[in-house]
PDB file of C-alpha atoms and ligand atoms in Angstrom:
ATOM      1  CA  MET A   1       5.895  11.377 -25.652  1.00 55.00           C
ATOM      2  CA  MET A   2       8.660  11.001 -23.110  1.00 63.00           C
ATOM      3  CA  GLU A   3       8.126   8.320 -20.485  1.00 71.00           C
ATOM      4  CA  LYS A   4       7.462   9.560 -16.982  1.00 81.00           C
ATOM      5  CA  SER A   5      10.600   9.357 -14.842  1.00 94.00           C
ATOM      6  CA  ARG A   6      10.602   6.886 -11.994  1.00 93.00           C
ATOM      7  CA  ALA A   7      10.784   9.761  -9.494  1.00 93.00           C
ATOM      8  CA  ALA A   8       7.762  11.472 -11.054  1.00 95.00           C
ATOM      9  CA  GLU A   9       5.898   8.158 -11.048  1.00 96.00           C
ATOM     10  CA  LEU A  10       6.529   7.704  -7.317  1.00 97.00           C
ATOM     11  CA  ASP A  11       5.606  11.303  -6.582  1.00 97.00           C
ATOM     12  CA  ALA A  12       2.280  10.744  -8.355  1.00 98.00           C
ATOM     13  CA  LEU A  13       1.702   7.553  -6.360  1.00 98.00           C
ATOM     14  CA  PHE A  14       2.376   9.322  -3.049  1.00 98.00           C
ATOM     15  CA  ALA A  15       0.163  12.239  -4.145  1.00 98.00           C
ATOM     16  CA  ALA A  16      -2.677   9.760  -4.732  1.00 98.00           C
ATOM     17  CA  ALA A  17      -2.048   8.211  -1.295  1.00 98.00           C
ATOM     18  CA  ALA A  18      -2.117  11.682   0.293  1.00 98.00           C
ATOM     19  CA  GLU A  19      -5.422  12.449  -1.411  1.00 98.00           C
ATOM     20  CA  ALA A  20      -6.933   9.157  -0.185  1.00 98.00           C
ATOM     21  CA  ARG A  21      -5.583   9.795   3.321  1.00 98.00           C
ATOM     22  CA  ARG A  22      -7.714  12.940   3.535  1.00 98.00           C
ATOM     23  CA  ASN A  23     -10.776  10.687   3.647  1.00 98.00           C
ATOM     24  CA  ALA A  24      -9.448   8.349   6.333  1.00 98.00           C
ATOM     25  CA  HIS A  25     -11.973   7.485   9.030  1.00 99.00           C
ATOM     26  CA  ALA A  26      -9.751   7.258  12.099  1.00 98.00           C
ATOM     27  CA  PRO A  27     -11.680   8.724  15.036  1.00 98.00           C
ATOM     28  CA  TYR A  28     -10.224   6.177  17.475  1.00 98.00           C
ATOM     29  CA  SER A  29      -6.519   6.066  16.700  1.00 98.00           C
ATOM     30  CA  HIS A  30      -6.378   9.542  15.095  1.00 98.00           C
ATOM     31  CA  PHE A  31      -3.812   7.985  12.786  1.00 98.00           C
ATOM     32  CA  ALA A  32      -4.909   8.637   9.211  1.00 98.00           C
ATOM     33  CA  VAL A  33      -3.330   6.430   6.562  1.00 98.00           C
ATOM     34  CA  GLY A  34      -3.552   6.589   2.780  1.00 98.00           C
ATOM     35  CA  ALA A  35      -2.406   3.971   0.289  1.00 99.00           C
ATOM     36  CA  ALA A  36      -2.074   3.916  -3.481  1.00 98.00           C
ATOM     37  CA  VAL A  37      -1.436   0.909  -5.699  1.00 98.00           C
ATOM     38  CA  SER A  38      -0.207   1.109  -9.261  1.00 98.00           C
ATOM     39  CA  SER A  39      -1.106  -1.993 -11.220  1.00 97.00           C
ATOM     40  CA  ALA A  40       0.202  -3.791 -14.279  1.00 93.00           C
ATOM     41  CA  SER A  41      -1.900  -1.504 -16.506  1.00 96.00           C
ATOM     42  CA  GLY A  42      -0.441   1.608 -14.867  1.00 95.00           C
ATOM     43  CA  ARG A  43      -3.729   2.587 -13.295  1.00 98.00           C
ATOM     44  CA  ILE A  44      -3.729   3.818  -9.712  1.00 98.00           C
ATOM     45  CA  TYR A  45      -6.110   2.565  -7.012  1.00 98.00           C
ATOM     46  CA  THR A  46      -6.367   4.167  -3.604  1.00 98.00           C
ATOM     47  CA  GLY A  47      -7.578   3.374  -0.115  1.00 98.00           C
ATOM     48  CA  CYS A  48      -7.670   4.846   3.377  1.00 99.00           C
ATOM     49  CA  ASN A  49      -8.084   3.302   6.799  1.00 98.00           C
ATOM     50  CA  VAL A  50     -11.692   2.904   7.909  1.00 98.00           C
ATOM     51  CA  GLU A  51     -11.953   2.373  11.657  1.00 98.00           C
ATOM     52  CA  ASN A  52     -14.957   1.064  13.535  1.00 98.00           C
ATOM     53  CA  ALA A  53     -16.389   1.488  17.043  1.00 98.00           C
ATOM     54  CA  ALA A  54     -15.906  -2.273  17.302  1.00 98.00           C
ATOM     55  CA  TYR A  55     -12.156  -1.829  16.924  1.00 98.00           C
ATOM     56  CA  PRO A  56     -11.187  -5.134  15.237  1.00 98.00           C
ATOM     57  CA  SER A  57     -13.709  -4.441  12.460  1.00 98.00           C
ATOM     58  CA  GLY A  58     -11.623  -1.560  11.133  1.00 98.00           C
ATOM     59  CA  SER A  59      -9.650  -1.906   7.929  1.00 98.00           C
ATOM     60  CA  CYS A  60      -6.269  -0.691   6.737  1.00 98.00           C
ATOM     61  CA  ALA A  61      -5.587   1.709   3.888  1.00 98.00           C
ATOM     62  CA  GLU A  62      -3.704  -0.939   1.903  1.00 98.00           C
ATOM     63  CA  GLN A  63      -6.669  -3.280   2.206  1.00 98.00           C
ATOM     64  CA  GLY A  64      -8.965  -0.700   0.577  1.00 98.00           C
ATOM     65  CA  ALA A  65      -6.539   0.069  -2.239  1.00 98.00           C
ATOM     66  CA  ILE A  66      -5.955  -3.610  -3.022  1.00 98.00           C
ATOM     67  CA  ALA A  67      -9.695  -4.318  -2.971  1.00 98.00           C
ATOM     68  CA  ALA A  68     -10.291  -1.453  -5.430  1.00 98.00           C
ATOM     69  CA  MET A  69      -7.655  -2.930  -7.772  1.00 98.00           C
ATOM     70  CA  VAL A  70      -9.268  -6.363  -7.623  1.00 98.00           C
ATOM     71  CA  VAL A  71     -12.773  -4.947  -8.173  1.00 98.00           C
ATOM     72  CA  ALA A  72     -11.441  -3.324 -11.354  1.00 98.00           C
ATOM     73  CA  GLY A  73     -10.304  -6.744 -12.583  1.00 98.00           C
ATOM     74  CA  GLU A  74      -6.583  -6.356 -11.992  1.00 98.00           C
ATOM     75  CA  ARG A  75      -4.345  -8.796 -10.152  1.00 98.00           C
ATOM     76  CA  GLN A  76      -0.822  -7.386 -10.144  1.00 98.00           C
ATOM     77  CA  ILE A  77       0.704  -4.772  -7.857  1.00 98.00           C
ATOM     78  CA  ALA A  78       3.584  -2.948  -9.546  1.00 98.00           C
ATOM     79  CA  ASP A  79       4.077  -0.452  -6.714  1.00 98.00           C
ATOM     80  CA  ILE A  80       2.251   0.406  -3.512  1.00 98.00           C
ATOM     81  CA  ALA A  81       2.738   3.575  -1.474  1.00 98.00           C
ATOM     82  CA  ILE A  82       1.659   3.900   2.163  1.00 98.00           C
ATOM     83  CA  LEU A  83       1.514   7.296   3.817  1.00 98.00           C
ATOM     84  CA  GLY A  84       0.879   8.522   7.355  1.00 98.00           C
ATOM     85  CA  ASP A  85       1.940  11.240   9.757  1.00 98.00           C
ATOM     86  CA  ALA A  86       4.734   9.719  11.808  1.00 98.00           C
ATOM     87  CA  PRO A  87       8.390  10.496  12.474  1.00 98.00           C
ATOM     88  CA  HIS A  88       9.361   7.550  10.296  1.00 98.00           C
ATOM     89  CA  PRO A  89       7.957   6.111   7.045  1.00 98.00           C
ATOM     90  CA  VAL A  90       4.711   4.232   7.816  1.00 98.00           C
ATOM     91  CA  MET A  91       5.237   0.517   7.268  1.00 98.00           C
ATOM     92  CA  PRO A  92       2.464  -1.904   6.305  1.00 98.00           C
ATOM     93  CA  CYS A  93       1.211  -3.997   9.221  1.00 98.00           C
ATOM     94  CA  GLY A  94       1.806  -7.748   9.192  1.00 98.00           C
ATOM     95  CA  ALA A  95      -1.628  -8.596   7.810  1.00 98.00           C
ATOM     96  CA  CYS A  96      -1.203  -6.056   5.004  1.00 98.00           C
ATOM     97  CA  ARG A  97       2.195  -7.500   4.116  1.00 98.00           C
ATOM     98  CA  GLN A  98       0.362 -10.750   3.545  1.00 98.00           C
ATOM     99  CA  ARG A  99      -2.338  -8.977   1.504  1.00 98.00           C
ATOM    100  CA  ILE A 100       0.293  -7.327  -0.677  1.00 98.00           C
ATOM    101  CA  LEU A 101       2.104 -10.660  -1.169  1.00 98.00           C
ATOM    102  CA  GLU A 102      -1.020 -12.133  -2.753  1.00 98.00           C
ATOM    103  CA  PHE A 103      -0.693  -9.748  -5.720  1.00 98.00           C
ATOM    104  CA  ALA A 104       3.066  -9.141  -5.738  1.00 98.00           C
ATOM    105  CA  ASP A 105       5.850 -10.497  -7.912  1.00 96.00           C
ATOM    106  CA  THR A 106       9.636 -10.138  -7.771  1.00 96.00           C
ATOM    107  CA  ARG A 107       9.458  -6.652  -9.311  1.00 97.00           C
ATOM    108  CA  THR A 108       6.871  -5.284  -6.890  1.00 98.00           C
ATOM    109  CA  GLN A 109       8.063  -2.427  -4.710  1.00 98.00           C
ATOM    110  CA  ILE A 110       6.540  -1.244  -1.458  1.00 98.00           C
ATOM    111  CA  HIS A 111       7.087   2.426  -0.653  1.00 98.00           C
ATOM    112  CA  ALA A 112       6.563   3.597   2.923  1.00 98.00           C
ATOM    113  CA  GLY A 113       6.367   7.336   3.496  1.00 98.00           C
ATOM    114  CA  ASN A 114       5.598  10.049   5.996  1.00 98.00           C
ATOM    115  CA  MET A 115       4.285  13.588   5.688  1.00 98.00           C
ATOM    116  CA  ALA A 116       7.785  15.061   5.978  1.00 98.00           C
ATOM    117  CA  GLY A 117       8.743  13.315   2.752  1.00 97.00           C
ATOM    118  CA  LEU A 118      10.821  10.515   4.241  1.00 98.00           C
ATOM    119  CA  ARG A 119      10.521   7.408   2.090  1.00 98.00           C
ATOM    120  CA  LEU A 120      11.672   3.832   2.278  1.00 98.00           C
ATOM    121  CA  SER A 121      11.322   1.478  -0.699  1.00 98.00           C
ATOM    122  CA  LEU A 122      11.493  -2.276  -0.276  1.00 98.00           C
ATOM    123  CA  ARG A 123      10.875  -5.381  -2.328  1.00 98.00           C
ATOM    124  CA  MET A 124       8.395  -8.008  -1.216  1.00 97.00           C
ATOM    125  CA  GLU A 125      11.096 -10.435  -0.109  1.00 97.00           C
ATOM    126  CA  GLU A 126      12.553  -7.762   2.170  1.00 98.00           C
ATOM    127  CA  LEU A 127       9.175  -6.850   3.634  1.00 97.00           C
ATOM    128  CA  LEU A 128       7.947 -10.401   4.175  1.00 98.00           C
ATOM    129  CA  PRO A 129      10.798 -12.879   3.837  1.00 97.00           C
ATOM    130  CA  HIS A 130       9.890 -16.528   3.340  1.00 96.00           C
ATOM    131  CA  GLY A 131       6.203 -15.623   3.149  1.00 96.00           C
ATOM    132  CA  PHE A 132       3.353 -18.025   2.612  1.00 97.00           C
ATOM    133  CA  GLY A 133       2.083 -17.133  -0.855  1.00 94.00           C
ATOM    134  CA  ARG A 134       0.323 -18.568  -3.863  1.00 90.00           C
ATOM    135  CA  ASP A 135       3.282 -20.836  -4.591  1.00 89.00           C
ATOM    136  CA  SER A 136       3.154 -22.320  -1.106  1.00 93.00           C
ATOM    137  CA  LEU A 137      -0.075 -24.198  -1.816  1.00 92.00           C
ATOM    138  CA  PRO A 138       0.109 -27.510  -3.648  1.00 90.00           C
TER     139      PRO A 138
HETATM  140  N1  THU B   1      -3.064   1.308   9.531  1.00 82.35           N
HETATM  141  C1  THU B   1      -3.182   1.205   8.168  1.00 82.35           C
HETATM  142  O1  THU B   1      -4.155   1.684   7.573  1.00 82.35           O
HETATM  143  N2  THU B   1      -2.180   0.593   7.497  1.00 82.35           N
HETATM  144  C2  THU B   1      -1.076   0.058   8.081  1.00 82.35           C
HETATM  145  O2  THU B   1      -0.337  -0.666   7.456  1.00 82.35           O
HETATM  146  C3  THU B   1      -0.775   0.388   9.477  1.00 82.35           C
HETATM  147  C4  THU B   1      -1.973   0.720  10.287  1.00 82.35           C
HETATM  148  C5  THU B   1      -4.159   1.925  10.268  1.00 82.35           C
HETATM  149  C6  THU B   1      -5.009   0.951  11.038  1.00 82.35           C
HETATM  150  C7  THU B   1      -5.591   1.847  12.113  1.00 82.35           C
HETATM  151  O3  THU B   1      -6.756   2.442  11.591  1.00 82.35           O
HETATM  152  C8  THU B   1      -4.537   2.917  12.321  1.00 82.35           C
HETATM  153  O4  THU B   1      -3.666   2.839  11.212  1.00 82.35           O
HETATM  154  C9  THU B   1      -3.749   2.750  13.599  1.00 82.35           C
HETATM  155  O5  THU B   1      -3.222   1.477  13.703  1.00 82.35           O
END
């Protein structure tokens, strides 16, 4: 069988993020976000933002997707797509950059997108330069 093209792979990842975004619980910000992680095995894990009446208790879409990957026993993010309805591609917040770093390597790509189809793909070092990661601990 022919290998899926990179473009088709990314389209599938964004489609999974869009599907997850439909379940976002964002009654306070009204900003629904979906995320999809593809792991070393090629499986896809998704998450959406889950807000809370006690605002700081809410969680980001990336957080949910990464947790689902870890629950399944996987530890390596190949690609992660983040999707929201904004004029520009929706970038991971600072805390989520740190969460992604935990399971990233030099090949990991982070793909920010919006509903109009704008996309921006970055590597970890571009998204969080000089980050504090696993290698930073003695
Ligand atoms: N949000 C995410 O889910 N991921 C991000 O990286 C950016 C922000 C959510 C958190 C909150 O529920 C809403 O978007 C507005 O900040």
